[in-house]
C-alpha positions as MATLAB code, in Angstrom:
seq = 'MNMFIRKTHPAALPTLSREMDRFFSDVWGGRTREPHAYVPAVDVRETEEAFEVTVELPGVEPGDVEISIEGDVLEIKGEKAIERETEEKARWHRFERRGGKFSRSFQLSAEVDREAIVAESRHGLLGLRLPKKAAAQPKRIDIKVG';
ca = [
      64.353  -11.511   -3.591;
      62.779  -11.234   -7.034;
      60.241  -14.018   -6.700;
      57.652  -12.518   -9.044;
      59.853  -11.198  -11.811;
      60.610  -13.633  -14.590;
      64.278  -14.041  -15.362;
      66.224  -16.467  -17.488;
      69.346  -17.950  -15.891;
      72.018  -20.215  -17.279;
      71.520  -23.827  -16.159;
      74.396  -23.727  -13.643;
      73.065  -20.753  -11.659;
      70.101  -22.492   -9.962;
      72.464  -25.189   -8.654;
      74.941  -22.577   -7.457;
      72.105  -20.624   -5.865;
      70.893  -23.711   -3.969;
      74.421  -24.439   -2.768;
      74.852  -20.856   -1.559;
      71.465  -20.987    0.242;
      72.491  -24.245    1.927;
      75.863  -22.768    2.935;
      74.297  -19.672    4.514;
      71.595  -21.775    6.125;
      74.223  -24.017    7.735;
      76.340  -21.080    8.876;
      73.644  -18.662   10.053;
      70.595  -20.871   10.650;
      68.541  -19.571    7.735;
      68.520  -16.451    5.606;
      69.605  -14.298    8.495;
      72.758  -13.719   10.471;
      71.074  -14.425   13.789;
      71.928  -18.033   14.686;
      68.577  -18.890   16.257;
      66.192  -16.672   14.301;
      62.871  -17.983   13.098;
      62.645  -17.950    9.292;
      59.384  -19.402    7.967;
      59.623  -21.551    4.841;
      57.934  -20.116    1.739;
      56.731  -21.753   -1.480;
      55.929  -19.612   -4.525;
      54.239  -20.925   -7.644;
      52.897  -19.275  -10.763;
      49.818  -20.172  -12.766;
      48.430  -18.411  -15.830;
      46.080  -16.391  -13.606;
      48.095  -15.692  -10.440;
      51.106  -16.131   -8.213;
      50.453  -18.274   -5.144;
      52.549  -17.922   -1.998;
      52.385  -20.413    0.884;
      54.144  -19.578    4.154;
      54.614  -22.139    6.948;
      53.546  -20.485   10.197;
      52.692  -23.266   12.679;
      51.793  -21.885   16.078;
      51.388  -18.325   14.787;
      47.979  -16.717   15.176;
      46.727  -14.940   12.018;
      46.293  -11.769   14.082;
      50.032  -11.801   14.819;
      50.923  -11.580   11.106;
      51.053   -8.364    9.109;
      51.021   -8.312    5.302;
      51.805   -5.049    3.555;
      52.802   -3.657    0.176;
      55.035   -0.640   -0.100;
      55.995    0.296   -3.628;
      56.809   -2.987   -5.376;
      57.647   -4.928   -2.198;
      55.287   -7.377   -0.504;
      56.271   -7.918    3.133;
      55.026  -10.586    5.520;
      56.071  -10.064    9.122;
      55.090  -11.156   12.582;
      56.264  -13.014   15.631;
      56.195  -16.655   16.660;
      56.106  -17.006   20.424;
      57.762  -20.018   22.021;
      56.985  -20.650   25.665;
      59.329  -22.785   27.718;
      57.691  -24.269   30.757;
      59.972  -24.064   33.746;
      59.765  -26.155   36.862;
      62.318  -26.165   39.615;
      63.071  -29.882   39.335;
      62.838  -30.129   35.539;
      65.670  -29.639   33.083;
      65.705  -29.444   29.324;
      67.544  -32.126   27.345;
      66.679  -30.717   23.941;
      64.824  -27.637   22.740;
      64.781  -27.314   18.946;
      61.710  -25.172   18.322;
      62.489  -21.660   17.171;
      60.550  -18.508   17.649;
      60.913  -14.771   17.469;
      60.174  -11.974   15.062;
      60.274  -12.757   11.367;
      60.019  -10.874    8.107;
      59.954  -12.104    4.505;
      59.920   -9.697    1.559;
      59.255  -10.271   -2.128;
      59.682   -7.992   -5.137;
      56.419   -7.827   -7.089;
      56.328   -7.621  -10.854;
      54.158   -5.078  -12.630;
      51.749   -7.827  -13.704;
      50.405   -8.378  -10.143;
      47.004   -6.806   -9.451;
      47.762   -5.338   -6.019;
      44.095   -4.477   -5.321;
      42.944   -8.110   -5.692;
      45.431   -9.891   -3.375;
      43.777  -12.280   -0.911;
      45.234  -13.980    2.170;
      43.935  -17.040    4.007;
      45.214  -18.901    7.059;
      44.569  -22.619    7.465;
      46.234  -25.320    9.557;
      49.397  -23.295   10.200;
      49.780  -22.245    6.569;
      49.322  -18.705    5.300;
      48.196  -18.670    1.682;
      48.393  -15.592   -0.512;
      46.869  -15.361   -3.980;
      48.272  -12.546   -6.094;
      46.149  -12.368   -9.260;
      47.705  -11.109  -12.461;
      46.249   -8.112  -14.207;
      44.025   -9.029  -17.139;
      46.544   -7.682  -19.658;
      49.304   -9.859  -18.227;
      47.384  -13.103  -18.713;
      48.034  -15.019  -21.926;
      45.362  -14.467  -24.528;
      44.483  -16.998  -27.172;
      43.528  -15.658  -30.573;
      41.403  -17.972  -32.692;
      41.927  -18.120  -36.435;
      38.776  -17.639  -38.443;
      38.389  -19.730  -41.560;
      36.720  -18.437  -44.719;
];
């Protein structure tokens, strides 16, 4: 996924992309071919100073998450454990929570300052701040009069 590289798409492609994501999600239970795999939801936003990534990881301890950069790829991986209590006289009627190993990868653009990335975990959300290099930030040039 090229989340941090700016691209211009024709107007129809985002709609087609959403429809394809929905199709694969319905068929394979997320962005994976394993029908019951855990795939954490991710939000990515860009400001003038940085890219901000928020990953939903309820029930996952920060120590069970690994964040790494290899080349131009940022990878977030870990495991969400789901424990099912079993009693001899109890039976499950519904069990919708998902768990298991997960991995999400993102292609980084050259404008990300890899040495200044910070990660924070709060209330089941992992937040990453990927600052842009100083040269990549917009610069305003004032016009001098006289």
